[in-house]
Amino acid sequence: MIINKRILAIIPARGGSKRLPGKNIMNLAGKPLIAWTIEAAKQSKYITDIVVSTDDDEIAKISKEYGAEVPFVRPDYLSNDTATSVDVVKHSIDFYKQMGKEYSYIMLLQPTSPLRTVEDINGAVELLLEKKADSVISMCECKHSPLWTNILPEDNSINNFERDELKNVRSQDLPTYYQYNGAIYITQVDRLLEEKMFSFNTNSYAYLMSNERSIDIDTNIDKMIAEIILGEG
């Protein structure tokens, strides 16, 4: 725990998943998917409490077995496709506030990022401290430059697909672009509640992670890749 600062780690895990039914508790390299995130969070020296926000009894049971708190059932209005991550986080903050617990920061840890390590979690918090930041969000390098992307017309013609200034430019000569990887969000509670977002126009920083550790489990192919990497560890 940071001196005089309390961090609530929130792991959001709905029961419904359209692409991969039961995704959050499916077996990944010998343990439920959500267990990888819970175990990494438990190892962090900075996190005060770990809560799993879920609407599913089986997810709740497994989360408790791996050491997370599941003190409430997520209400139906926060368990549909229109509910935002901010809504889910605010619900957890309000619940603990009613219990007499308040936090300086929340850390959102998606269970679909199982290769995120305790070193990443601690590193993101340490960046927060170093920069005196209001928010830190994990990112990774884009695999392909967005400068080489464009929209297509209805006939799929590529006559004007490539920008003139990029013709004959080598990929290694293009600037490096980064993207959110969904693994770690740390945000000052007061600013989150005020602005209803995780990053701000001021005092927000990126914590950089490798593409390998940034895998997000959304399809069976993602799962296969993650299992290969974990098998090599």
Tab-separated table of N, CA and C in Angstrom, residues 35-107:
chain	number	residue	atom	x	y	z
A	35	ALA	N	-8.326	-16.372	-12.477
A	35	ALA	CA	-7.361	-16.646	-11.406
A	35	ALA	C	-6.012	-15.994	-11.682
A	36	TRP	N	-5.620	-15.904	-12.950
A	36	TRP	CA	-4.334	-15.292	-13.288
A	36	TRP	C	-4.278	-13.840	-12.830
A	37	THR	N	-5.376	-13.124	-13.010
A	37	THR	CA	-5.427	-11.715	-12.600
A	37	THR	C	-5.498	-11.581	-11.086
A	38	ILE	N	-6.316	-12.408	-10.444
A	38	ILE	CA	-6.424	-12.352	-8.982
A	38	ILE	C	-5.069	-12.627	-8.341
A	39	GLU	N	-4.365	-13.634	-8.819
A	39	GLU	CA	-3.088	-14.003	-8.208
A	39	GLU	C	-2.033	-12.910	-8.410
A	40	ALA	N	-2.021	-12.294	-9.587
A	40	ALA	CA	-1.068	-11.197	-9.816
A	40	ALA	C	-1.371	-10.025	-8.896
A	41	ALA	N	-2.661	-9.696	-8.744
A	41	ALA	CA	-3.060	-8.580	-7.880
A	41	ALA	C	-2.708	-8.862	-6.422
A	42	LYS	N	-2.898	-10.110	-5.981
A	42	LYS	CA	-2.606	-10.467	-4.589
A	42	LYS	C	-1.120	-10.334	-4.261
A	43	GLN	N	-0.282	-10.485	-5.251
A	43	GLN	CA	1.158	-10.380	-5.019
A	43	GLN	C	1.631	-8.927	-4.921
A	44	SER	N	0.804	-7.976	-5.350
A	44	SER	CA	1.235	-6.581	-5.366
A	44	SER	C	1.331	-6.023	-3.952
A	45	LYS	N	2.403	-5.301	-3.700
A	45	LYS	CA	2.610	-4.690	-2.389
A	45	LYS	C	1.852	-3.374	-2.251
A	46	TYR	N	1.208	-2.933	-3.329
A	46	TYR	CA	0.551	-1.628	-3.310
A	46	TYR	C	-0.976	-1.693	-3.169
A	47	ILE	N	-1.568	-2.815	-3.521
A	47	ILE	CA	-3.028	-2.909	-3.536
A	47	ILE	C	-3.568	-3.142	-2.131
A	48	THR	N	-4.574	-2.369	-1.755
A	48	THR	CA	-5.192	-2.498	-0.430
A	48	THR	C	-6.222	-3.617	-0.408
A	49	ASP	N	-7.163	-3.596	-1.353
A	49	ASP	CA	-8.226	-4.606	-1.423
A	49	ASP	C	-8.451	-5.004	-2.880
A	50	ILE	N	-8.917	-6.254	-3.067
A	50	ILE	CA	-9.217	-6.777	-4.404
A	50	ILE	C	-10.660	-7.235	-4.415
A	51	VAL	N	-11.464	-6.677	-5.315
A	51	VAL	CA	-12.874	-7.048	-5.420
A	51	VAL	C	-13.172	-7.511	-6.840
A	52	VAL	N	-13.948	-8.573	-6.956
A	52	VAL	CA	-14.459	-9.016	-8.241
A	52	VAL	C	-15.916	-8.576	-8.342
A	53	SER	N	-16.224	-7.827	-9.381
A	53	SER	CA	-17.588	-7.370	-9.626
A	53	SER	C	-18.211	-8.297	-10.665
A	54	THR	N	-19.145	-9.135	-10.229
A	54	THR	CA	-19.740	-10.116	-11.133
A	54	THR	C	-21.220	-10.318	-10.838
A	55	ASP	N	-21.921	-10.815	-11.846
A	55	ASP	CA	-23.331	-11.169	-11.708
A	55	ASP	C	-23.518	-12.678	-11.715
A	56	ASP	N	-22.404	-13.411	-11.692
A	56	ASP	CA	-22.436	-14.853	-11.912
A	56	ASP	C	-21.982	-15.613	-10.669
A	57	ASP	N	-22.782	-16.573	-10.230
A	57	ASP	CA	-22.492	-17.315	-8.996
A	57	ASP	C	-21.202	-18.128	-9.107
A	58	GLU	N	-20.969	-18.754	-10.257
A	58	GLU	CA	-19.775	-19.593	-10.411
A	58	GLU	C	-18.507	-18.747	-10.436
A	59	ILE	N	-18.570	-17.592	-11.112
A	59	ILE	CA	-17.417	-16.685	-11.102
A	59	ILE	C	-17.145	-16.221	-9.683
A	60	ALA	N	-18.205	-15.897	-8.949
A	60	ALA	CA	-18.049	-15.451	-7.561
A	60	ALA	C	-17.381	-16.534	-6.713
A	61	LYS	N	-17.838	-17.763	-6.862
A	61	LYS	CA	-17.299	-18.886	-6.087
A	61	LYS	C	-15.806	-19.079	-6.371
A	62	ILE	N	-15.447	-19.107	-7.635
A	62	ILE	CA	-14.051	-19.326	-8.016
A	62	ILE	C	-13.180	-18.151	-7.577
A	63	SER	N	-13.702	-16.940	-7.702
A	63	SER	CA	-12.933	-15.751	-7.300
A	63	SER	C	-12.620	-15.784	-5.817
A	64	LYS	N	-13.580	-16.189	-5.018
A	64	LYS	CA	-13.352	-16.297	-3.574
A	64	LYS	C	-12.311	-17.369	-3.270
A	65	GLU	N	-12.357	-18.481	-4.004
A	65	GLU	CA	-11.401	-19.560	-3.790
A	65	GLU	C	-9.965	-19.093	-4.032
A	66	TYR	N	-9.805	-18.134	-4.950
A	66	TYR	CA	-8.464	-17.641	-5.261
A	66	TYR	C	-8.092	-16.391	-4.464
A	67	GLY	N	-8.975	-15.988	-3.543
A	67	GLY	CA	-8.588	-14.953	-2.589
A	67	GLY	C	-9.102	-13.553	-2.831
A	68	ALA	N	-10.028	-13.389	-3.779
A	68	ALA	CA	-10.614	-12.066	-4.010
A	68	ALA	C	-11.870	-11.892	-3.166
A	69	GLU	N	-12.226	-10.645	-2.896
A	69	GLU	CA	-13.490	-10.349	-2.220
A	69	GLU	C	-14.611	-10.308	-3.266
A	70	VAL	N	-15.755	-10.865	-2.926
A	70	VAL	CA	-16.955	-10.752	-3.765
A	70	VAL	C	-18.111	-10.419	-2.826
A	71	PRO	N	-18.178	-9.183	-2.332
A	71	PRO	CA	-19.127	-8.836	-1.285
A	71	PRO	C	-20.524	-8.481	-1.786
A	72	PHE	N	-20.703	-8.459	-3.106
A	72	PHE	CA	-22.016	-8.110	-3.659
A	72	PHE	C	-22.201	-8.808	-5.002
A	73	VAL	N	-23.462	-8.897	-5.424
A	73	VAL	CA	-23.799	-9.370	-6.762
A	73	VAL	C	-24.025	-8.142	-7.639
A	74	ARG	N	-23.339	-8.091	-8.746
A	74	ARG	CA	-23.509	-6.923	-9.611
A	74	ARG	C	-24.955	-6.851	-10.109
A	75	PRO	N	-25.621	-5.697	-9.967
A	75	PRO	CA	-27.023	-5.579	-10.378
A	75	PRO	C	-27.207	-5.732	-11.886
A	76	ASP	N	-28.414	-6.097	-12.290
A	76	ASP	CA	-28.719	-6.373	-13.696
A	76	ASP	C	-28.401	-5.187	-14.608
A	77	TYR	N	-28.665	-3.968	-14.134
A	77	TYR	CA	-28.460	-2.814	-15.001
A	77	TYR	C	-26.982	-2.556	-15.302
A	78	LEU	N	-26.103	-3.227	-14.563
A	78	LEU	CA	-24.668	-3.117	-14.824
A	78	LEU	C	-24.111	-4.393	-15.464
A	79	SER	N	-25.010	-5.286	-15.881
A	79	SER	CA	-24.572	-6.571	-16.427
A	79	SER	C	-24.986	-6.752	-17.879
A	80	ASN	N	-25.356	-5.649	-18.528
A	80	ASN	CA	-25.726	-5.741	-19.938
A	80	ASN	C	-24.651	-5.092	-20.811
A	81	ASP	N	-24.894	-5.114	-22.119
A	81	ASP	CA	-23.887	-4.622	-23.066
A	81	ASP	C	-23.759	-3.107	-23.075
A	82	THR	N	-24.708	-2.410	-22.462
A	82	THR	CA	-24.663	-0.940	-22.482
A	82	THR	C	-23.951	-0.361	-21.260
A	83	ALA	N	-23.745	-1.170	-20.235
A	83	ALA	CA	-23.071	-0.682	-19.034
A	83	ALA	C	-21.597	-0.414	-19.335
A	84	THR	N	-21.077	0.688	-18.839
A	84	THR	CA	-19.677	1.043	-19.077
A	84	THR	C	-18.802	0.594	-17.916
A	85	SER	N	-17.500	0.541	-18.175
A	85	SER	CA	-16.556	0.198	-17.109
A	85	SER	C	-16.598	1.226	-15.987
A	86	VAL	N	-16.803	2.485	-16.348
A	86	VAL	CA	-16.889	3.535	-15.330
A	86	VAL	C	-18.094	3.296	-14.429
A	87	ASP	N	-19.228	2.892	-15.007
A	87	ASP	CA	-20.423	2.590	-14.212
A	87	ASP	C	-20.137	1.466	-13.208
A	88	VAL	N	-19.448	0.428	-13.681
A	88	VAL	CA	-19.130	-0.719	-12.831
A	88	VAL	C	-18.195	-0.306	-11.699
A	89	VAL	N	-17.197	0.496	-12.026
A	89	VAL	CA	-16.244	0.965	-11.017
A	89	VAL	C	-16.938	1.849	-9.988
A	90	LYS	N	-17.776	2.753	-10.458
A	90	LYS	CA	-18.485	3.656	-9.548
A	90	LYS	C	-19.359	2.853	-8.576
A	91	HIS	N	-19.988	1.799	-9.059
A	91	HIS	CA	-20.816	0.961	-8.193
A	91	HIS	C	-19.977	0.353	-7.069
A	92	SER	N	-18.778	-0.131	-7.402
A	92	SER	CA	-17.899	-0.713	-6.379
A	92	SER	C	-17.432	0.333	-5.382
A	93	ILE	N	-17.069	1.513	-5.882
A	93	ILE	CA	-16.630	2.603	-5.003
A	93	ILE	C	-17.748	2.974	-4.033
A	94	ASP	N	-18.977	3.110	-4.556
A	94	ASP	CA	-20.121	3.486	-3.717
A	94	ASP	C	-20.413	2.411	-2.668
A	95	PHE	N	-20.284	1.131	-3.070
A	95	PHE	CA	-20.534	0.035	-2.128
A	95	PHE	C	-19.580	0.113	-0.944
A	96	TYR	N	-18.298	0.264	-1.239
A	96	TYR	CA	-17.311	0.293	-0.158
A	96	TYR	C	-17.425	1.569	0.683
A	97	LYS	N	-17.833	2.647	0.044
A	97	LYS	CA	-18.020	3.890	0.803
A	97	LYS	C	-19.116	3.718	1.848
A	98	GLN	N	-20.176	3.011	1.472
A	98	GLN	CA	-21.257	2.738	2.415
A	98	GLN	C	-20.789	1.830	3.551
A	99	MET	N	-19.752	1.045	3.285
A	99	MET	CA	-19.189	0.165	4.310
A	99	MET	C	-18.130	0.877	5.151
A	100	GLY	N	-17.902	2.172	4.868
A	100	GLY	CA	-16.930	2.951	5.622
A	100	GLY	C	-15.518	2.867	5.086
A	101	LYS	N	-15.359	2.322	3.864
A	101	LYS	CA	-14.035	2.216	3.249
A	101	LYS	C	-13.932	3.175	2.070
A	102	GLU	N	-12.904	4.009	2.082
A	102	GLU	CA	-12.680	4.930	0.967
A	102	GLU	C	-11.259	4.753	0.451
A	103	TYR	N	-11.078	5.051	-0.826
A	103	TYR	CA	-9.807	4.805	-1.501
A	103	TYR	C	-9.348	6.052	-2.250
A	104	SER	N	-8.033	6.173	-2.382
A	104	SER	CA	-7.466	7.287	-3.144
A	104	SER	C	-7.466	6.975	-4.636
A	105	TYR	N	-7.194	5.706	-4.971
A	105	TYR	CA	-7.113	5.286	-6.373
A	105	TYR	C	-7.879	3.992	-6.566
A	106	ILE	N	-8.389	3.803	-7.774
A	106	ILE	CA	-8.896	2.498	-8.175
A	106	ILE	C	-7.977	1.969	-9.266
A	107	MET	N	-7.836	0.657	-9.285
A	107	MET	CA	-7.090	-0.016	-10.337
A	107	MET	C	-8.027	-1.011	-10.997
